[in-house]
Each structure stands twice: as C-alpha cells, then as structure tokens.
PDB file of C-alpha atoms in Angstrom:
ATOM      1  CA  UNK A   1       0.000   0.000   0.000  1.00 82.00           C
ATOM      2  CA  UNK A   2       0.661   3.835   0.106  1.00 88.00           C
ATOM      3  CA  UNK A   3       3.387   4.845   2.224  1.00 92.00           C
ATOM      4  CA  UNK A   4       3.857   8.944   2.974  1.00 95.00           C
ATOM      5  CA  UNK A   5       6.322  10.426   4.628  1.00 96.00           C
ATOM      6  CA  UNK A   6       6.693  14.110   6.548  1.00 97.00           C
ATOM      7  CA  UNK A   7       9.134  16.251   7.695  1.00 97.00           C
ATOM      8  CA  UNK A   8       9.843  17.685   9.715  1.00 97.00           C
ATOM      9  CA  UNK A   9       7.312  16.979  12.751  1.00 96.00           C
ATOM     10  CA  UNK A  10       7.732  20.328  14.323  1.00 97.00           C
ATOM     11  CA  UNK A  11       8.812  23.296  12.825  1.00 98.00           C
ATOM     12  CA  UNK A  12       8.872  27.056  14.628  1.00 98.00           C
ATOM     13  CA  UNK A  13       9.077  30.245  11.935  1.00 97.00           C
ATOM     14  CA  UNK A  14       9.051  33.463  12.758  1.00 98.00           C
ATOM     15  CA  UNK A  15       6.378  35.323  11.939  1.00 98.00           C
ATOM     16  CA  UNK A  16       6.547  36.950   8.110  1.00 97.00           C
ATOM     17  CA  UNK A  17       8.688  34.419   7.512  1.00 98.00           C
ATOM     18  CA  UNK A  18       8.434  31.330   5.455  1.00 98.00           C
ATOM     19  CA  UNK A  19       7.411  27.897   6.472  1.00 98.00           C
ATOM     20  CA  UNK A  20       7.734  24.854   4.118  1.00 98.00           C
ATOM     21  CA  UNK A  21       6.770  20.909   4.957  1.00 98.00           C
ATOM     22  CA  UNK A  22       7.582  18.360   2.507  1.00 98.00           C
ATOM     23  CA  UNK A  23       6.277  15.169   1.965  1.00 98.00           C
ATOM     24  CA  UNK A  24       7.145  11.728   0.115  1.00 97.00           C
ATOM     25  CA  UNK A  25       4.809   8.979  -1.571  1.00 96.00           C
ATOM     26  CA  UNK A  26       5.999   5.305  -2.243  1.00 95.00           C
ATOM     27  CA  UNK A  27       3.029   4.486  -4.793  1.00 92.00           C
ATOM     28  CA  UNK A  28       3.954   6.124  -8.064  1.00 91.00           C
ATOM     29  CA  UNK A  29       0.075   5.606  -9.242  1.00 90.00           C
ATOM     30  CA  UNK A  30      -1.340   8.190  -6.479  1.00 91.00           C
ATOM     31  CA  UNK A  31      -2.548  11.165  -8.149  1.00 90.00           C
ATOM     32  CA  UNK A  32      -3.893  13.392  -5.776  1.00 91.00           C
ATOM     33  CA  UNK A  33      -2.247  15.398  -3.281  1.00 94.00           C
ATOM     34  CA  UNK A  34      -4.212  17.616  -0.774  1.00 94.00           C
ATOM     35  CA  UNK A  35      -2.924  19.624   2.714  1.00 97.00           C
ATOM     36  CA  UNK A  36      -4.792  19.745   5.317  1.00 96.00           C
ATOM     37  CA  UNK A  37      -4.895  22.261   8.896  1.00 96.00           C
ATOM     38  CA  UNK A  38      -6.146  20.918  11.680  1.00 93.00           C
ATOM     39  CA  UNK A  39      -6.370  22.993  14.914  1.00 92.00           C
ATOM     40  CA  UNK A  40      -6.452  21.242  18.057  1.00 86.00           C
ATOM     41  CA  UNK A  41      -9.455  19.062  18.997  1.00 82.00           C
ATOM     42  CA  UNK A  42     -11.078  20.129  15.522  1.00 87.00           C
ATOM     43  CA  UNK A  43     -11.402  19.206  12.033  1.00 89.00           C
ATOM     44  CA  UNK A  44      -9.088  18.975   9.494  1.00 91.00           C
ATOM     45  CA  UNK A  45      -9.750  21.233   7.397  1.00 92.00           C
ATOM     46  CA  UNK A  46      -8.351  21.808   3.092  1.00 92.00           C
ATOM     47  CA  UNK A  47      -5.877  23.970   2.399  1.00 95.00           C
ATOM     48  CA  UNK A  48      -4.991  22.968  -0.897  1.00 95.00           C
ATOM     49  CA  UNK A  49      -4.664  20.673  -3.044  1.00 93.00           C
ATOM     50  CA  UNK A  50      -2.521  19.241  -6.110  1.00 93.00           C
ATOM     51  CA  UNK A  51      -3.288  16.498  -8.769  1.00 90.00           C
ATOM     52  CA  UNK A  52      -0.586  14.752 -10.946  1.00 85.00           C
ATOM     53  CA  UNK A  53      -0.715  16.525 -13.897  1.00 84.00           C
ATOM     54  CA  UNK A  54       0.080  19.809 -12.429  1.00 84.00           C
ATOM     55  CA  UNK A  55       3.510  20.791 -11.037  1.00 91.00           C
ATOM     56  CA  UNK A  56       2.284  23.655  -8.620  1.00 95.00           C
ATOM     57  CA  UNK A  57      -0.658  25.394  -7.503  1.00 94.00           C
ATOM     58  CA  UNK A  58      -0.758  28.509  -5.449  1.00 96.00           C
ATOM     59  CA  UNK A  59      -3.794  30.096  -3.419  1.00 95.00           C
ATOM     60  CA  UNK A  60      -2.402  33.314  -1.956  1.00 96.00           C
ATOM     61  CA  UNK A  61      -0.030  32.901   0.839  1.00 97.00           C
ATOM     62  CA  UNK A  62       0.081  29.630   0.331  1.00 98.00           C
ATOM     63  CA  UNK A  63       1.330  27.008  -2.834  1.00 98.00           C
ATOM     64  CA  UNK A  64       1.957  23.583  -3.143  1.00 98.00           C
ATOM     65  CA  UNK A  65       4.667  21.781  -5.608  1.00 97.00           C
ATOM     66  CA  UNK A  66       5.038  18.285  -6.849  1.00 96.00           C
ATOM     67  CA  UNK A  67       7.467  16.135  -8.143  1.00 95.00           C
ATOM     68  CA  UNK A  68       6.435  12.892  -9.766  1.00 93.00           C
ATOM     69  CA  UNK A  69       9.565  11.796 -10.525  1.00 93.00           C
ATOM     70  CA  UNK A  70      11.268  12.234  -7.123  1.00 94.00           C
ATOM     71  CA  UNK A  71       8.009  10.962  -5.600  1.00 95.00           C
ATOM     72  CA  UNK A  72       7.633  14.090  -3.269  1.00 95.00           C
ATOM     73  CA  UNK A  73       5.203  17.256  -2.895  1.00 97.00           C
ATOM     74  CA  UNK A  74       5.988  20.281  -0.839  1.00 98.00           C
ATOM     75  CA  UNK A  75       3.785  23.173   1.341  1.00 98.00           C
ATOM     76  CA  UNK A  76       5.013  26.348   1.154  1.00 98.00           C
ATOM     77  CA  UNK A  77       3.370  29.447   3.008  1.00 98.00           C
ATOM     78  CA  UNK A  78       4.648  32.952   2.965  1.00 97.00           C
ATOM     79  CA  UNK A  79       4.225  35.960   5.055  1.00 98.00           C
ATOM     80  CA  UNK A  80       3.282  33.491   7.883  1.00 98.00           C
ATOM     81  CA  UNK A  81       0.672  34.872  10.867  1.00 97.00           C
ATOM     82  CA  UNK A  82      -0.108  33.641  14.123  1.00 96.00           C
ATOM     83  CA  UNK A  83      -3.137  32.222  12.678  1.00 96.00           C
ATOM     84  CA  UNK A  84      -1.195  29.750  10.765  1.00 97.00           C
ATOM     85  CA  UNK A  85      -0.121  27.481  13.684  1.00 97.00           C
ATOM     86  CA  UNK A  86      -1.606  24.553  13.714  1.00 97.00           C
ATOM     87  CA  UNK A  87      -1.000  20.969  12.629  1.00 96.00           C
ATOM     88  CA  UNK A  88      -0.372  20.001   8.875  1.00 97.00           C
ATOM     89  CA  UNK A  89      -1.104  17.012   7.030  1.00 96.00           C
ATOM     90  CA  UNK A  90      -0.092  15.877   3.430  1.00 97.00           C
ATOM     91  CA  UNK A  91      -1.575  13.124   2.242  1.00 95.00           C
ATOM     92  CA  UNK A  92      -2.138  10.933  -1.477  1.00 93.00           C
ATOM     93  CA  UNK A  93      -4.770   9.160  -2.549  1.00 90.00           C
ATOM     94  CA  UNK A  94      -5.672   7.481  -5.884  1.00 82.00           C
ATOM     95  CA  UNK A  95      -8.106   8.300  -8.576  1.00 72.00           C
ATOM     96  CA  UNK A  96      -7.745  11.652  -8.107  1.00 65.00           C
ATOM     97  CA  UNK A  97      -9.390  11.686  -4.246  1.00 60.00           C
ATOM     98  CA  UNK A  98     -12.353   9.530  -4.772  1.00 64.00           C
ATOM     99  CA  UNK A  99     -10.285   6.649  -2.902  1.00 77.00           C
ATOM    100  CA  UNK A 100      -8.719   6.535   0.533  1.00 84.00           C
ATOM    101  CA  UNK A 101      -6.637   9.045   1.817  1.00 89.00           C
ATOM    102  CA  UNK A 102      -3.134   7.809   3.230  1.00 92.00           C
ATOM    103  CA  UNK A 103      -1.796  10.691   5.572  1.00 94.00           C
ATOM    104  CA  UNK A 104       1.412  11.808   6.676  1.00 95.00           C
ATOM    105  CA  UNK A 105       2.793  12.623  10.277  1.00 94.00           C
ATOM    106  CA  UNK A 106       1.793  15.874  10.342  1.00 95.00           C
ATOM    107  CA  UNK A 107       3.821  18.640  11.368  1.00 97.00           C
ATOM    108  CA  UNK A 108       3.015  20.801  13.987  1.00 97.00           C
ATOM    109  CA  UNK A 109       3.697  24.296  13.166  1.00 98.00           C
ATOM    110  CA  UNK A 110       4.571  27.081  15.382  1.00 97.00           C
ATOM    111  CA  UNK A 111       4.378  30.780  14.288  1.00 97.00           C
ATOM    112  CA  UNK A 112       6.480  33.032  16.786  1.00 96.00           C
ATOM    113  CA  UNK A 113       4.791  36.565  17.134  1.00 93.00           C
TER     114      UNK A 113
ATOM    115  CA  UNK B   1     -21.798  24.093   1.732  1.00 67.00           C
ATOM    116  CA  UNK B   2     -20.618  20.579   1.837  1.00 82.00           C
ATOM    117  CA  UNK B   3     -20.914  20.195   5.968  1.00 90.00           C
ATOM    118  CA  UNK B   4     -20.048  17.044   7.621  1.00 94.00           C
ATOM    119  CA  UNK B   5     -21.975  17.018  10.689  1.00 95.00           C
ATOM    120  CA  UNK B   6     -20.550  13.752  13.585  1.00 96.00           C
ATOM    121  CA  UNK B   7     -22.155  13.161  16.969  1.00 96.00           C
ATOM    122  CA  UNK B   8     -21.661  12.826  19.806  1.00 96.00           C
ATOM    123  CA  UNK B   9     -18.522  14.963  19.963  1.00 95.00           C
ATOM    124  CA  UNK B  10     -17.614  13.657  23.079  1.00 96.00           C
ATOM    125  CA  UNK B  11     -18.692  10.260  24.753  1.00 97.00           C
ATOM    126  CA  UNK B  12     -17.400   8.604  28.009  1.00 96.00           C
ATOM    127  CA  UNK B  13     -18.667   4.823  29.009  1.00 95.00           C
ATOM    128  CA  UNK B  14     -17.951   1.947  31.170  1.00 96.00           C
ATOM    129  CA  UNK B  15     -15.756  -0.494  29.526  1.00 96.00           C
ATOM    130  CA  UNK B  16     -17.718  -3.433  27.767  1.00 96.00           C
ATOM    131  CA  UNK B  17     -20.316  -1.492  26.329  1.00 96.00           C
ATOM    132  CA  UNK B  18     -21.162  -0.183  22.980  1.00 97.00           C
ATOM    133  CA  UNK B  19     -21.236   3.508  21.705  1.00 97.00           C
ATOM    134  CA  UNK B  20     -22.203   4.437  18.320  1.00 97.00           C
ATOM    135  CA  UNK B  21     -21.073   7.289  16.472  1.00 97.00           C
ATOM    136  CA  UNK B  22     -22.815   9.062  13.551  1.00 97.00           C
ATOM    137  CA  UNK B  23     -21.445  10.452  10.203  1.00 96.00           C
ATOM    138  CA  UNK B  24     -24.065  12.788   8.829  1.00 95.00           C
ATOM    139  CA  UNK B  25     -23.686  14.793   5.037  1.00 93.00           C
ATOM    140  CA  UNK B  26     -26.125  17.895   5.540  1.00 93.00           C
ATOM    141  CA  UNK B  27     -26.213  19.441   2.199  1.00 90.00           C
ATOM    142  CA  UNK B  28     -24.736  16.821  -0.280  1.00 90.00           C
ATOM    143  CA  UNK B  29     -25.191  12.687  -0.856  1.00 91.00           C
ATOM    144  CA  UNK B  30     -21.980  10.388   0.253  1.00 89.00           C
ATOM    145  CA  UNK B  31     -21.907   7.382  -1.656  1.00 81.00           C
ATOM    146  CA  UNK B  32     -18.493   7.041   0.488  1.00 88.00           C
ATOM    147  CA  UNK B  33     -17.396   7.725   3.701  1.00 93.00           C
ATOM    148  CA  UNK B  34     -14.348   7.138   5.587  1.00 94.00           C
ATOM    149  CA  UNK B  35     -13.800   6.381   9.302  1.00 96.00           C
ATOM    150  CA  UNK B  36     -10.633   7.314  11.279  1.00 95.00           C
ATOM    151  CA  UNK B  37      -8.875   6.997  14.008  1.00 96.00           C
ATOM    152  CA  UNK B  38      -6.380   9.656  15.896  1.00 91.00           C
ATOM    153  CA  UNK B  39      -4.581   8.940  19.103  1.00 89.00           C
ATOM    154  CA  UNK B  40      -3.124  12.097  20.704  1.00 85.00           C
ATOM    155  CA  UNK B  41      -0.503  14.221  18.302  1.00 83.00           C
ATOM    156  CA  UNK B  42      -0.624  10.905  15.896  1.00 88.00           C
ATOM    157  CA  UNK B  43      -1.772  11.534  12.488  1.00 90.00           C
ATOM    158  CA  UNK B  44      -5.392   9.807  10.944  1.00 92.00           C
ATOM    159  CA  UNK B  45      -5.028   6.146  10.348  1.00 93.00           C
ATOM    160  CA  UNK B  46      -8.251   4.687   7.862  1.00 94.00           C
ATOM    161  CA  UNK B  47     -10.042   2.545   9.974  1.00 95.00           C
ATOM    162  CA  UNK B  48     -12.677   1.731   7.239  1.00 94.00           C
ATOM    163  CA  UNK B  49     -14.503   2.706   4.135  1.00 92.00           C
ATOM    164  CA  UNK B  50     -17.863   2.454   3.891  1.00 89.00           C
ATOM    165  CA  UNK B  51     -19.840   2.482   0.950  1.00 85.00           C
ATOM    166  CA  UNK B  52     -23.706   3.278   0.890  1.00 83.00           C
ATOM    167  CA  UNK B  53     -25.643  -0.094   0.637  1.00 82.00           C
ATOM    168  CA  UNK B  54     -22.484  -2.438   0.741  1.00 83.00           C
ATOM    169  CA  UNK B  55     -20.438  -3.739   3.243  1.00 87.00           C
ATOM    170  CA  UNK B  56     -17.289  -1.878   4.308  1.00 91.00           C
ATOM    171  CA  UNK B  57     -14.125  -2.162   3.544  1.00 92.00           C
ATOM    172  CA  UNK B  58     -11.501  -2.590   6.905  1.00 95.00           C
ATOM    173  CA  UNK B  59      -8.058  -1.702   6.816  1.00 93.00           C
ATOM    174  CA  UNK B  60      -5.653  -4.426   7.662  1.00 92.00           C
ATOM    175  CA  UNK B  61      -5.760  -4.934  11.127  1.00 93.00           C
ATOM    176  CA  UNK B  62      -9.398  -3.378  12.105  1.00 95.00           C
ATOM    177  CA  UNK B  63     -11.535  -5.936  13.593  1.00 93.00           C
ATOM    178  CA  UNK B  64     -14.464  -5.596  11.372  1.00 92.00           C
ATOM    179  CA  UNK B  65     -16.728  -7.478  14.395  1.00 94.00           C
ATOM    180  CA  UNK B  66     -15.610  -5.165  17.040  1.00 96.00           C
ATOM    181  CA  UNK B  67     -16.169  -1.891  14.626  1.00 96.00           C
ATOM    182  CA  UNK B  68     -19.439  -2.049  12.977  1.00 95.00           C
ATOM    183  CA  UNK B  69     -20.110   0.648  10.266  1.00 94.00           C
ATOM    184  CA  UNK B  70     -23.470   0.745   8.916  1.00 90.00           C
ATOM    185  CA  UNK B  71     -23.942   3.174   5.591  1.00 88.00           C
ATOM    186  CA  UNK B  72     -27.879   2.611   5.621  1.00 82.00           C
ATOM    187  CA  UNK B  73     -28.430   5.871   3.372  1.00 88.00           C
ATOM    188  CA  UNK B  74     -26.710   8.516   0.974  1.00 90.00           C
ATOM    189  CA  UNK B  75     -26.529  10.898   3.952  1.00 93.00           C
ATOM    190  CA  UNK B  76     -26.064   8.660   7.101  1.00 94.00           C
ATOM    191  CA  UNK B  77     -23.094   6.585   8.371  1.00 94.00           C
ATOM    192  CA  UNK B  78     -22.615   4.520  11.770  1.00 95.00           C
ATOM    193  CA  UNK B  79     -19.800   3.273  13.358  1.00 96.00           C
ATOM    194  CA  UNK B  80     -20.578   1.420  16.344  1.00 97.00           C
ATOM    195  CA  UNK B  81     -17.730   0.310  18.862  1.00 97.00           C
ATOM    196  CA  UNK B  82     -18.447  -2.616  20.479  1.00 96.00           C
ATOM    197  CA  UNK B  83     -17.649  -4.124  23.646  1.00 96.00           C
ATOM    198  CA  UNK B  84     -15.524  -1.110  24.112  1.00 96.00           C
ATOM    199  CA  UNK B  85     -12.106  -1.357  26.147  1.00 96.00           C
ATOM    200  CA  UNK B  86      -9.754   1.560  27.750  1.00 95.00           C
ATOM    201  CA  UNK B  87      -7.364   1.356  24.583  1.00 94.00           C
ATOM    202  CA  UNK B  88     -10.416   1.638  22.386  1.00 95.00           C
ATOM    203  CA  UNK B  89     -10.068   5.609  23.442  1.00 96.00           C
ATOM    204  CA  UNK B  90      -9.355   7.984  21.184  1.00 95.00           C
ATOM    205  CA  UNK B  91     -10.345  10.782  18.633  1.00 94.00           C
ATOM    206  CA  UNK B  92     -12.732   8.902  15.789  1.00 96.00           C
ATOM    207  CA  UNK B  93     -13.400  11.237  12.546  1.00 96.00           C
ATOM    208  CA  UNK B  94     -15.573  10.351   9.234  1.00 96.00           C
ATOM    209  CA  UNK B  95     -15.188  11.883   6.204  1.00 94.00           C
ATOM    210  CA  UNK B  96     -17.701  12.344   3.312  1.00 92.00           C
ATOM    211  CA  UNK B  97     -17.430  12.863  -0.431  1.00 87.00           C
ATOM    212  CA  UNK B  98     -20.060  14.429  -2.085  1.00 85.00           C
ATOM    213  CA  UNK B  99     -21.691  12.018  -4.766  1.00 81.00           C
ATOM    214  CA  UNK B 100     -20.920  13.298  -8.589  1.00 75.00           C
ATOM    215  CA  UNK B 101     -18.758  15.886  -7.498  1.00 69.00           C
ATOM    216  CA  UNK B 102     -16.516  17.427  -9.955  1.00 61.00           C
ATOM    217  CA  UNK B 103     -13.707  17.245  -7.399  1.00 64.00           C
ATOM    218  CA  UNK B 104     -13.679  14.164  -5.452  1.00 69.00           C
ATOM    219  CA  UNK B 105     -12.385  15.994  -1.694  1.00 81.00           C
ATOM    220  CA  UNK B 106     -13.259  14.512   1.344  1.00 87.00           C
ATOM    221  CA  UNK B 107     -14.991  16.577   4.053  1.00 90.00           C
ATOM    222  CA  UNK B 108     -14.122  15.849   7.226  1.00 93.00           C
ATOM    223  CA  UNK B 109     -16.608  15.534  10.637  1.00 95.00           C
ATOM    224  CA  UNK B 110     -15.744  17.325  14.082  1.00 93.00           C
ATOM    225  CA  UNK B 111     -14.804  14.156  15.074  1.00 94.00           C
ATOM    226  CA  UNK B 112     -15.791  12.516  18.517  1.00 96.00           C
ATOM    227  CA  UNK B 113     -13.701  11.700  21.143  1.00 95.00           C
ATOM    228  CA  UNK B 114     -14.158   8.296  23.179  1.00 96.00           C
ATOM    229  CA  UNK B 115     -12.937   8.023  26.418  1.00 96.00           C
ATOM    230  CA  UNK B 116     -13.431   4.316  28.120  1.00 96.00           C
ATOM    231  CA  UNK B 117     -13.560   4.195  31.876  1.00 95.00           C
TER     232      UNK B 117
END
C-alpha cells in the first residue's frame, strides 16, 4: 500500500517568515495530493490541493509543488501569521481523491509573534 | 456548503459497552465515507470505508466485528464500537465525499472523542 512520509514533525518560523513541509509517496500511481490544517481538537480542514498533472498550484499565501519523478510534494506558506499554527497534514490518494486518503505525520507548526 | 456534521462529539462509558457514532452529510449525498482513528498528536489512520448499501471495507488490522459501520443511506453513516475497552479511546473522525462531485475531496466531521472508563 501507500506509504507517505513528513518532515519535519515540528517546525517554529518566525512570523513573516516562510514555512515549508515536505512530503514523500511510495506508490507512483497516487494522483492526488491535498494539505490539510487541523487545529487542536477540531477538524481537518483543506488547504490545498494538487493532482498529478500539475507541477504547482498557489492560493495566496500559500502554494503547493510536486514532483512525480522524485516521488515528493511540498507546502510552502509565505508571510506566515499567528493564525497559521496549527498541525499540517499531506496526504495521497488514488483516482484523483475519490479513494482513501493515506496521511502523513503531520507537522506541527509554530508561528512566533 | 458541503458540511459534515458527527455526533456525539464527546462520549465517556464503562468499559464493555457499545457507543455508536454518527457520520451525517447535511447538504450533499456520500456514496463514500471514511472512518478514522487519531490517538493524541498521531496523524489519521483509515479505519474503514464504507460504501452506501455495501459492506465496508476494513483496513488491515481493524476488527471488522468489534467496529461495525453501517452506511444505511446517501446521507447517514454509523460506526458502532463494540464491547468497548480503555485502549479503544481515542479521537474517531468520518469523512464524506459528495456524490458526482466534480472534485472528489473529502470533508471531514468534528470528530468525537471516546474516552473508556
């Protein structure tokens, strides 16, 4: 089965800085690549997301990259704010989301006022 | 739109009974719906996938007889825990995705935590 991979588990930016999580997939067929917040005690909630046949998307302050070939998909978010700390999940799924999700780790992310 | 509503949001019982959880879609139909399972600052492991008017689908090493998910409608998932035991706490979540959706995401519940006395 899918295997995914996240680094690193914590990670403490300044804020206005930059804050970027990667992640790895074993399972070359996985096509679908979404990022989810969760807050603690609540939902996860989307982000973004990325499917194979795009290289990067980008939403505002935040933008997500993937690599087929090197098997790995990245998080970036600019300008962080407080507001941004929380805990992040990658995850890849087949069929372009309608199957299961395999998560990662999650890292928990700390924005330093 | 596309809320995932789950309840109870919190439940505490005396070990060796049951507690069911429900997975409700408000505004859309869920042909499929996922159940998970987080244990303090782990990440979501798939218990199960249930699919509306079929049997569900475990993940390797979920005891299918102890978890009991019932998918009974296009809105309405159960997951029943039963004969519940102290390591049987933890933070259960269902997701939902919305039937003929052009974009297949899963929504996710507010999740219900399970503590066993």
């Amino acid at each position: 089965g899918e295997n995914v991979e996240q680094h690193p588990s914590t990670l403490s930016v300044q804020e206005g800085d930059s804050a970027v999580i990667k992640c790895t997939y074993s399972d070359s067929a996985s096509n679908y690549f979404p990022w989810y917040k969760q807050e603690l005690g609540k939902r996860p909630q989307l982000i973004i997301d990325i499917r194979s046949n795009v290289g990067e998307k980008k939403d505002q302050r935040i933008a997500v990259t993937l690599n087929k070939t090197a098997k790995h998909f990245s998080l970036h978010i600019t300008e962080t704010q407080p507001e941004d700390s929380a805990v992040y999940f990658c995850a890849a799924s087949f069929n372009f989301g309608n199957e299961k999700l395999t998560f990662g780790t999650g890292t928990r992310l700390t924005i330093i006022p | 739109g596309a809320v995932v509503s789950q309840h109870p949001s919190w439940v505490i019982c005396k070990s060796g009974t049951s507690v069911k959880i429900e997975c409700r879609s408000l505004d859309f139909q869920a042909t499929t719906m996922f159940w998970y399972r987080q244990f303090p600052k782990q990440s979501l492991m798939l218990m199960a996938t249930s699919n509306e008017g079929s049997k569900a689908t475990y993940e390797q090493g979920v005891e299918k007889d102890k978890f009991l998910i019932n998918h009974a409608s296009l809105t309405l998932s159960t997951l029943t825990v039963t004969s519940a035991h102290p390591e049987d706490s933890s933070f259960y979540i269902c997701s939902a995705i919305p039937a003929g959706a052009a974009k297949n995401i899963q929504y996710f519940g507010a999740g219900t935590r399970l503590s066993v006395l």
